[in-house]
XYZ file of C-alpha atoms in Angstrom:
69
model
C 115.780 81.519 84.869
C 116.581 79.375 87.564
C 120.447 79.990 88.522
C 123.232 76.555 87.397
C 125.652 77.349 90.380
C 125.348 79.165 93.660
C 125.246 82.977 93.339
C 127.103 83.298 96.867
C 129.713 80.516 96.789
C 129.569 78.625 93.341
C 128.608 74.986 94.098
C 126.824 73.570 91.965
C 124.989 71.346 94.558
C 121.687 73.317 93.932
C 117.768 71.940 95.173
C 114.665 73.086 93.194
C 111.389 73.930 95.518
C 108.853 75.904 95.955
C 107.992 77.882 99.401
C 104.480 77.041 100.610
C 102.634 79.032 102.825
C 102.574 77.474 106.650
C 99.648 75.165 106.535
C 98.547 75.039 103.071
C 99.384 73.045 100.219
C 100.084 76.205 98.061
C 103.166 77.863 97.231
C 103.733 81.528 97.916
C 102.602 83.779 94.913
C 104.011 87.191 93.359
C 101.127 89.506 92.737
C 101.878 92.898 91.161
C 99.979 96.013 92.328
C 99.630 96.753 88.736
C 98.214 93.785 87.883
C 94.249 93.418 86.514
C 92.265 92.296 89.301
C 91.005 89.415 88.842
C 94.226 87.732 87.271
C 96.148 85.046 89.238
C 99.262 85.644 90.975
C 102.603 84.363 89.523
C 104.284 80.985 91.571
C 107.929 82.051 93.137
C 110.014 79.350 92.754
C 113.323 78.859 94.651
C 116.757 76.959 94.774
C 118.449 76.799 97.954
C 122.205 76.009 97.789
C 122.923 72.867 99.183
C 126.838 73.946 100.834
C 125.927 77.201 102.125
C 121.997 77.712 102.068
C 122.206 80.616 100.185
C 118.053 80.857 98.333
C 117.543 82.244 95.482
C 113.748 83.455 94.608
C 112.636 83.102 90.582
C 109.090 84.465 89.237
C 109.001 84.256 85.258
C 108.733 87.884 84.313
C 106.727 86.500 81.377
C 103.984 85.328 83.682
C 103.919 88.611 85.475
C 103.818 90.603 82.226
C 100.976 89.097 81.002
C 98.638 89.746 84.126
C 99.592 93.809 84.118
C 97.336 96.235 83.219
């Protein structure tokens, strides 16, 4: 659940992203160890606080439930 308000300071002046990997169009991806093998990883998604630059990571534990074992 992506956060309404800064966790650190409270603004609400939040931005939405993703954080791709240096040179590559894809995002970085959460991968359990658990996880069956030949499942795909889960996309992280962030919001970075616009006042203070607080970021805040999100992975829907959904997704990741579904891939374990």
């Amino acid at each position: 659940m992506r956060p309404s308000k800064c966790l650190r300071c409270g603004s609400t002046k939040l931005d939405q992203g993703l954080l791709p990997i240096p040179f590559n169009l894809h995002p970085v991806n959460y991968k359990s160890n658990n996880q069956r093998k030949l499942s795909s990883s889960a996309t992280v998604e962030a919001t970075m606080c616009l006042d203070c630059g607080h970021l805040d990571l999100y992975c829907d534990p959904q997704e990741v439930k579904r891939r374990l074992k």
